[in-house]
Amino acid sequence: DGGFSASKYCLVGGFVGTSNVLAGKLLGVAISGTQAHAFVQSYTSLDEVKDMRLKIKSPEGSSSGNGISSGSSNAVEGSTVELLQLVLKYRQKLGGDWLKTNDGELAAFIAYAIGFPHAFLALIDTYNTIKSGLKNFILVSLALHECGYQSRGIRLDSGDLAALSQECRKMFEEIAEKYNLPSFLDFAI
């Protein structure tokens, strides 16, 4: 009740949204924010998201010679795809350490992206910021891009924020160049 009450009185005071899902639903206001560490930790396996589907917004947005193409030749706007399969395609394509990221974290990011494809912003420091969280965010962002969506960015809560931010920006630049995706340079950190 405390979280709901706090959200309710913040709205009375002029706030226009809440991160409290229950308050948003009951009070009819916009829900915004990122996931919590508890949300990320609640997922333990990719099996938890294997049947989750995402509606394709614009498959032709990804056919600009950037090495990213529609997951199936008959993908059309409004059809759905299993996001996990697209994510795993990029994980395999990038190989190496990209295959060693935390599967539970990746599942959480996929679930969140399906729920909020227009506003995907991930908390990447639950396990290992650079070796897992950042890479999992990029994998999901590549798949979302293929479906016509643009991720927003990442959130860091711990560690040397300046150094981690620089490492994240460098990896965004590398992926943007590799796949000719200038929008990856716009991710918020």
PDB file of C-alpha atoms in Angstrom:
ATOM      1  CA  ASP A   1       0.000   0.000   0.000  1.00  0.00           C
ATOM      2  CA  GLY A   2       2.902   2.374   0.668  1.00  0.00           C
ATOM      3  CA  GLY A   3       4.129   2.292  -2.920  1.00  0.00           C
ATOM      4  CA  PHE A   4       0.627   2.770  -4.275  1.00  0.00           C
ATOM      5  CA  SER A   5      -0.056   5.675  -1.902  1.00  0.00           C
ATOM      6  CA  ALA A   6       3.235   7.342  -2.791  1.00  0.00           C
ATOM      7  CA  SER A   7       2.412   7.053  -6.493  1.00  0.00           C
ATOM      8  CA  LYS A   8      -1.107   8.379  -5.954  1.00  0.00           C
ATOM      9  CA  TYR A   9       0.037  11.460  -4.040  1.00  0.00           C
ATOM     10  CA  CYS A  10       2.856  12.170  -6.485  1.00  0.00           C
ATOM     11  CA  LEU A  11       0.235  12.247  -9.226  1.00  0.00           C
ATOM     12  CA  VAL A  12      -1.861  14.656  -7.167  1.00  0.00           C
ATOM     13  CA  GLY A  13       1.279  16.776  -6.860  1.00  0.00           C
ATOM     14  CA  GLY A  14       1.730  16.990 -10.629  1.00  0.00           C
ATOM     15  CA  PHE A  15       3.678  13.911 -11.723  1.00  0.00           C
ATOM     16  CA  VAL A  16       2.490  12.540 -15.075  1.00  0.00           C
ATOM     17  CA  GLY A  17       3.536   8.900 -14.716  1.00  0.00           C
ATOM     18  CA  THR A  18       4.612   6.203 -12.315  1.00  0.00           C
ATOM     19  CA  SER A  19       6.934   3.220 -12.195  1.00  0.00           C
ATOM     20  CA  ASN A  20       4.385   1.410 -10.005  1.00  0.00           C
ATOM     21  CA  VAL A  21       2.534  -0.902 -12.405  1.00  0.00           C
ATOM     22  CA  LEU A  22      -0.445  -1.425 -10.098  1.00  0.00           C
ATOM     23  CA  ALA A  23      -0.866   2.327  -9.528  1.00  0.00           C
ATOM     24  CA  GLY A  24      -0.600   2.970 -13.242  1.00  0.00           C
ATOM     25  CA  LYS A  25      -3.262   0.426 -14.023  1.00  0.00           C
ATOM     26  CA  LEU A  26      -5.679   1.407 -11.243  1.00  0.00           C
ATOM     27  CA  LEU A  27      -5.227   5.164 -11.672  1.00  0.00           C
ATOM     28  CA  GLY A  28      -5.046   5.136 -15.475  1.00  0.00           C
ATOM     29  CA  VAL A  29      -1.689   6.887 -15.776  1.00  0.00           C
ATOM     30  CA  ALA A  30       1.367   6.201 -17.876  1.00  0.00           C
ATOM     31  CA  ILE A  31       3.806   3.589 -16.576  1.00  0.00           C
ATOM     32  CA  SER A  32       7.465   4.406 -17.162  1.00  0.00           C
ATOM     33  CA  GLY A  33      10.902   3.471 -15.939  1.00  0.00           C
ATOM     34  CA  THR A  34      13.171   0.479 -16.184  1.00  0.00           C
ATOM     35  CA  GLN A  35      13.024  -2.935 -14.638  1.00  0.00           C
ATOM     36  CA  ALA A  36      14.308  -3.612 -11.132  1.00  0.00           C
ATOM     37  CA  HIS A  37      17.185  -5.932 -10.238  1.00  0.00           C
ATOM     38  CA  ALA A  38      14.526  -8.254  -8.771  1.00  0.00           C
ATOM     39  CA  PHE A  39      12.799  -8.414 -12.163  1.00  0.00           C
ATOM     40  CA  VAL A  40      16.058  -9.402 -13.867  1.00  0.00           C
ATOM     41  CA  GLN A  41      16.833 -11.969 -11.167  1.00  0.00           C
ATOM     42  CA  SER A  42      13.359 -13.496 -11.393  1.00  0.00           C
ATOM     43  CA  TYR A  43      14.263 -15.056 -14.755  1.00  0.00           C
ATOM     44  CA  THR A  44      16.565 -18.062 -14.756  1.00  0.00           C
ATOM     45  CA  SER A  45      16.238 -19.636 -18.202  1.00  0.00           C
ATOM     46  CA  LEU A  46      15.592 -18.804 -21.835  1.00  0.00           C
ATOM     47  CA  ASP A  47      12.819 -21.415 -21.705  1.00  0.00           C
ATOM     48  CA  GLU A  48      10.751 -18.830 -19.835  1.00  0.00           C
ATOM     49  CA  VAL A  49      10.487 -16.648 -22.959  1.00  0.00           C
ATOM     50  CA  LYS A  50      10.573 -19.255 -25.734  1.00  0.00           C
ATOM     51  CA  ASP A  51       6.970 -18.771 -26.828  1.00  0.00           C
ATOM     52  CA  MET A  52       6.762 -14.989 -26.397  1.00  0.00           C
ATOM     53  CA  ARG A  53       5.992 -13.165 -29.612  1.00  0.00           C
ATOM     54  CA  LEU A  54       6.414  -9.582 -30.770  1.00  0.00           C
ATOM     55  CA  LYS A  55       4.373  -7.793 -33.396  1.00  0.00           C
ATOM     56  CA  ILE A  56       6.481  -6.577 -36.305  1.00  0.00           C
ATOM     57  CA  LYS A  57       6.222  -2.839 -36.718  1.00  0.00           C
ATOM     58  CA  SER A  58       8.149  -2.418 -39.963  1.00  0.00           C
ATOM     59  CA  PRO A  59      10.294  -5.241 -41.373  1.00  0.00           C
ATOM     60  CA  GLU A  60      11.466  -3.166 -44.316  1.00  0.00           C
ATOM     61  CA  GLY A  61      13.212  -0.723 -41.938  1.00  0.00           C
ATOM     62  CA  SER A  62      15.953  -3.295 -41.485  1.00  0.00           C
ATOM     63  CA  SER A  63      16.694  -4.118 -45.107  1.00  0.00           C
ATOM     64  CA  SER A  64      19.077  -1.239 -45.827  1.00  0.00           C
ATOM     65  CA  GLY A  65      22.207  -3.260 -46.550  1.00  0.00           C
ATOM     66  CA  ASN A  66      23.304  -3.296 -42.915  1.00  0.00           C
ATOM     67  CA  GLY A  67      23.532  -7.054 -42.555  1.00  0.00           C
ATOM     68  CA  ILE A  68      20.263  -7.114 -40.673  1.00  0.00           C
ATOM     69  CA  SER A  69      17.374  -8.681 -42.482  1.00  0.00           C
ATOM     70  CA  SER A  70      13.915  -9.849 -41.667  1.00  0.00           C
ATOM     71  CA  GLY A  71      13.860 -13.165 -39.811  1.00  0.00           C
ATOM     72  CA  SER A  72      11.595 -14.678 -42.456  1.00  0.00           C
ATOM     73  CA  SER A  73      11.013 -13.798 -46.079  1.00  0.00           C
ATOM     74  CA  ASN A  74       7.266 -13.403 -45.515  1.00  0.00           C
ATOM     75  CA  ALA A  75       7.496 -11.106 -42.473  1.00  0.00           C
ATOM     76  CA  VAL A  76       5.000  -8.318 -42.862  1.00  0.00           C
ATOM     77  CA  GLU A  77       3.975  -5.444 -40.676  1.00  0.00           C
ATOM     78  CA  GLY A  78       1.518  -6.688 -38.082  1.00  0.00           C
ATOM     79  CA  SER A  79       2.695 -10.307 -38.146  1.00  0.00           C
ATOM     80  CA  THR A  80       4.463 -11.683 -35.087  1.00  0.00           C
ATOM     81  CA  VAL A  81       7.870 -13.243 -34.476  1.00  0.00           C
ATOM     82  CA  GLU A  82       9.377 -15.179 -31.604  1.00  0.00           C
ATOM     83  CA  LEU A  83      11.818 -12.577 -30.304  1.00  0.00           C
ATOM     84  CA  LEU A  84      14.029 -15.201 -28.645  1.00  0.00           C
ATOM     85  CA  GLN A  85      14.865 -16.721 -32.036  1.00  0.00           C
ATOM     86  CA  LEU A  86      15.957 -13.356 -33.441  1.00  0.00           C
ATOM     87  CA  VAL A  87      18.061 -12.646 -30.352  1.00  0.00           C
ATOM     88  CA  LEU A  88      19.733 -16.059 -30.545  1.00  0.00           C
ATOM     89  CA  LYS A  89      20.488 -15.465 -34.231  1.00  0.00           C
ATOM     90  CA  TYR A  90      22.520 -12.374 -33.289  1.00  0.00           C
ATOM     91  CA  ARG A  91      24.125 -14.131 -30.338  1.00  0.00           C
ATOM     92  CA  GLN A  92      25.336 -16.886 -32.663  1.00  0.00           C
ATOM     93  CA  LYS A  93      26.417 -14.405 -35.321  1.00  0.00           C
ATOM     94  CA  LEU A  94      28.558 -12.423 -32.856  1.00  0.00           C
ATOM     95  CA  GLY A  95      29.889 -15.649 -31.279  1.00  0.00           C
ATOM     96  CA  GLY A  96      32.720 -15.888 -28.749  1.00  0.00           C
ATOM     97  CA  ASP A  97      31.971 -14.216 -25.420  1.00  0.00           C
ATOM     98  CA  TRP A  98      28.531 -13.213 -26.696  1.00  0.00           C
ATOM     99  CA  LEU A  99      27.550 -16.866 -26.229  1.00  0.00           C
ATOM    100  CA  LYS A 100      28.487 -16.707 -22.529  1.00  0.00           C
ATOM    101  CA  THR A 101      26.132 -13.985 -21.291  1.00  0.00           C
ATOM    102  CA  ASN A 102      23.716 -14.700 -18.432  1.00  0.00           C
ATOM    103  CA  ASP A 103      20.682 -16.537 -19.869  1.00  0.00           C
ATOM    104  CA  GLY A 104      18.343 -15.449 -17.068  1.00  0.00           C
ATOM    105  CA  GLU A 105      19.242 -11.809 -17.641  1.00  0.00           C
ATOM    106  CA  LEU A 106      18.763 -12.233 -21.390  1.00  0.00           C
ATOM    107  CA  ALA A 107      15.342 -13.792 -20.777  1.00  0.00           C
ATOM    108  CA  ALA A 108      14.373 -10.845 -18.554  1.00  0.00           C
ATOM    109  CA  PHE A 109      15.448  -8.367 -21.233  1.00  0.00           C
ATOM    110  CA  ILE A 110      13.453 -10.240 -23.889  1.00  0.00           C
ATOM    111  CA  ALA A 111      10.346 -10.308 -21.685  1.00  0.00           C
ATOM    112  CA  TYR A 112      10.685  -6.593 -20.932  1.00  0.00           C
ATOM    113  CA  ALA A 113      11.269  -5.741 -24.604  1.00  0.00           C
ATOM    114  CA  ILE A 114       8.128  -7.622 -25.628  1.00  0.00           C
ATOM    115  CA  GLY A 115       6.143  -5.683 -23.026  1.00  0.00           C
ATOM    116  CA  PHE A 116       7.704  -2.326 -23.901  1.00  0.00           C
ATOM    117  CA  PRO A 117       9.117  -2.532 -27.452  1.00  0.00           C
ATOM    118  CA  HIS A 118       8.866   1.256 -27.966  1.00  0.00           C
ATOM    119  CA  ALA A 119      10.588   2.032 -24.673  1.00  0.00           C
ATOM    120  CA  PHE A 120      13.190  -0.692 -24.092  1.00  0.00           C
ATOM    121  CA  LEU A 121      15.666   0.661 -21.547  1.00  0.00           C
ATOM    122  CA  ALA A 122      17.537  -2.003 -19.600  1.00  0.00           C
ATOM    123  CA  LEU A 123      19.197  -2.175 -16.201  1.00  0.00           C
ATOM    124  CA  ILE A 124      22.467  -3.846 -17.183  1.00  0.00           C
ATOM    125  CA  ASP A 125      24.455  -4.149 -13.944  1.00  0.00           C
ATOM    126  CA  THR A 126      22.606  -6.948 -12.157  1.00  0.00           C
ATOM    127  CA  TYR A 127      25.314  -9.530 -12.911  1.00  0.00           C
ATOM    128  CA  ASN A 128      28.298  -8.368 -14.978  1.00  0.00           C
ATOM    129  CA  THR A 129      27.809  -4.988 -16.633  1.00  0.00           C
ATOM    130  CA  ILE A 130      30.139  -5.367 -19.617  1.00  0.00           C
ATOM    131  CA  LYS A 131      30.427  -9.136 -20.085  1.00  0.00           C
ATOM    132  CA  SER A 132      26.702  -9.831 -19.793  1.00  0.00           C
ATOM    133  CA  GLY A 133      24.305  -6.913 -19.282  1.00  0.00           C
ATOM    134  CA  LEU A 134      25.611  -4.693 -22.064  1.00  0.00           C
ATOM    135  CA  LYS A 135      25.886  -7.563 -24.515  1.00  0.00           C
ATOM    136  CA  ASN A 136      22.396  -8.838 -23.693  1.00  0.00           C
ATOM    137  CA  PHE A 137      21.004  -5.326 -24.191  1.00  0.00           C
ATOM    138  CA  ILE A 138      22.680  -5.101 -27.600  1.00  0.00           C
ATOM    139  CA  LEU A 139      21.403  -8.539 -28.657  1.00  0.00           C
ATOM    140  CA  VAL A 140      17.823  -7.602 -27.791  1.00  0.00           C
ATOM    141  CA  SER A 141      18.236  -4.179 -29.421  1.00  0.00           C
ATOM    142  CA  LEU A 142      19.428  -5.744 -32.683  1.00  0.00           C
ATOM    143  CA  ALA A 143      16.370  -8.022 -32.701  1.00  0.00           C
ATOM    144  CA  LEU A 144      14.032  -5.134 -31.870  1.00  0.00           C
ATOM    145  CA  HIS A 145      15.572  -3.093 -34.684  1.00  0.00           C
ATOM    146  CA  GLU A 146      14.883  -5.936 -37.083  1.00  0.00           C
ATOM    147  CA  CYS A 147      11.228  -5.748 -36.043  1.00  0.00           C
ATOM    148  CA  GLY A 148      11.082  -1.983 -36.573  1.00  0.00           C
ATOM    149  CA  TYR A 149      11.619  -0.745 -32.996  1.00  0.00           C
ATOM    150  CA  GLN A 150      14.316   1.493 -31.520  1.00  0.00           C
ATOM    151  CA  SER A 151      15.676   0.761 -28.048  1.00  0.00           C
ATOM    152  CA  ARG A 152      16.147   3.730 -25.732  1.00  0.00           C
ATOM    153  CA  GLY A 153      19.276   2.864 -23.767  1.00  0.00           C
ATOM    154  CA  ILE A 154      20.703   1.474 -20.559  1.00  0.00           C
ATOM    155  CA  ARG A 155      20.715   2.200 -16.845  1.00  0.00           C
ATOM    156  CA  LEU A 156      23.730   1.761 -14.574  1.00  0.00           C
ATOM    157  CA  ASP A 157      23.326   1.745 -10.797  1.00  0.00           C
ATOM    158  CA  SER A 158      26.694   0.549  -9.537  1.00  0.00           C
ATOM    159  CA  GLY A 159      30.420   0.465 -10.132  1.00  0.00           C
ATOM    160  CA  ASP A 160      32.605   3.149 -11.663  1.00  0.00           C
ATOM    161  CA  LEU A 161      29.829   4.870 -13.607  1.00  0.00           C
ATOM    162  CA  ALA A 162      32.166   7.055 -15.678  1.00  0.00           C
ATOM    163  CA  ALA A 163      34.404   4.178 -16.793  1.00  0.00           C
ATOM    164  CA  LEU A 164      31.475   1.821 -17.405  1.00  0.00           C
ATOM    165  CA  SER A 165      29.652   4.503 -19.409  1.00  0.00           C
ATOM    166  CA  GLN A 166      32.701   4.962 -21.611  1.00  0.00           C
ATOM    167  CA  GLU A 167      32.996   1.201 -22.212  1.00  0.00           C
ATOM    168  CA  CYS A 168      29.302   1.007 -23.059  1.00  0.00           C
ATOM    169  CA  ARG A 169      29.519   3.942 -25.476  1.00  0.00           C
ATOM    170  CA  LYS A 170      32.537   2.317 -27.182  1.00  0.00           C
ATOM    171  CA  MET A 171      30.635  -0.939 -27.711  1.00  0.00           C
ATOM    172  CA  PHE A 172      27.592   0.952 -29.052  1.00  0.00           C
ATOM    173  CA  GLU A 173      29.917   2.658 -31.541  1.00  0.00           C
ATOM    174  CA  GLU A 174      31.442  -0.680 -32.599  1.00  0.00           C
ATOM    175  CA  ILE A 175      28.031  -2.288 -33.195  1.00  0.00           C
ATOM    176  CA  ALA A 176      26.740   0.838 -34.960  1.00  0.00           C
ATOM    177  CA  GLU A 177      29.677   0.662 -37.349  1.00  0.00           C
ATOM    178  CA  LYS A 178      29.571  -3.126 -37.820  1.00  0.00           C
ATOM    179  CA  TYR A 179      25.870  -3.153 -38.747  1.00  0.00           C
ATOM    180  CA  ASN A 180      25.584   0.389 -40.158  1.00  0.00           C
ATOM    181  CA  LEU A 181      23.116   1.362 -37.428  1.00  0.00           C
ATOM    182  CA  PRO A 182      23.662   5.046 -36.569  1.00  0.00           C
ATOM    183  CA  SER A 183      20.669   4.890 -34.212  1.00  0.00           C
ATOM    184  CA  PHE A 184      22.804   2.807 -31.821  1.00  0.00           C
ATOM    185  CA  LEU A 185      24.903   5.951 -31.283  1.00  0.00           C
ATOM    186  CA  ASP A 186      21.837   7.610 -29.747  1.00  0.00           C
ATOM    187  CA  PHE A 187      21.322   5.167 -26.883  1.00  0.00           C
ATOM    188  CA  ALA A 188      21.007   6.902 -23.519  1.00  0.00           C
ATOM    189  CA  ILE A 189      23.379   5.824 -20.766  1.00  0.00           C
TER     190      ILE A 189
END
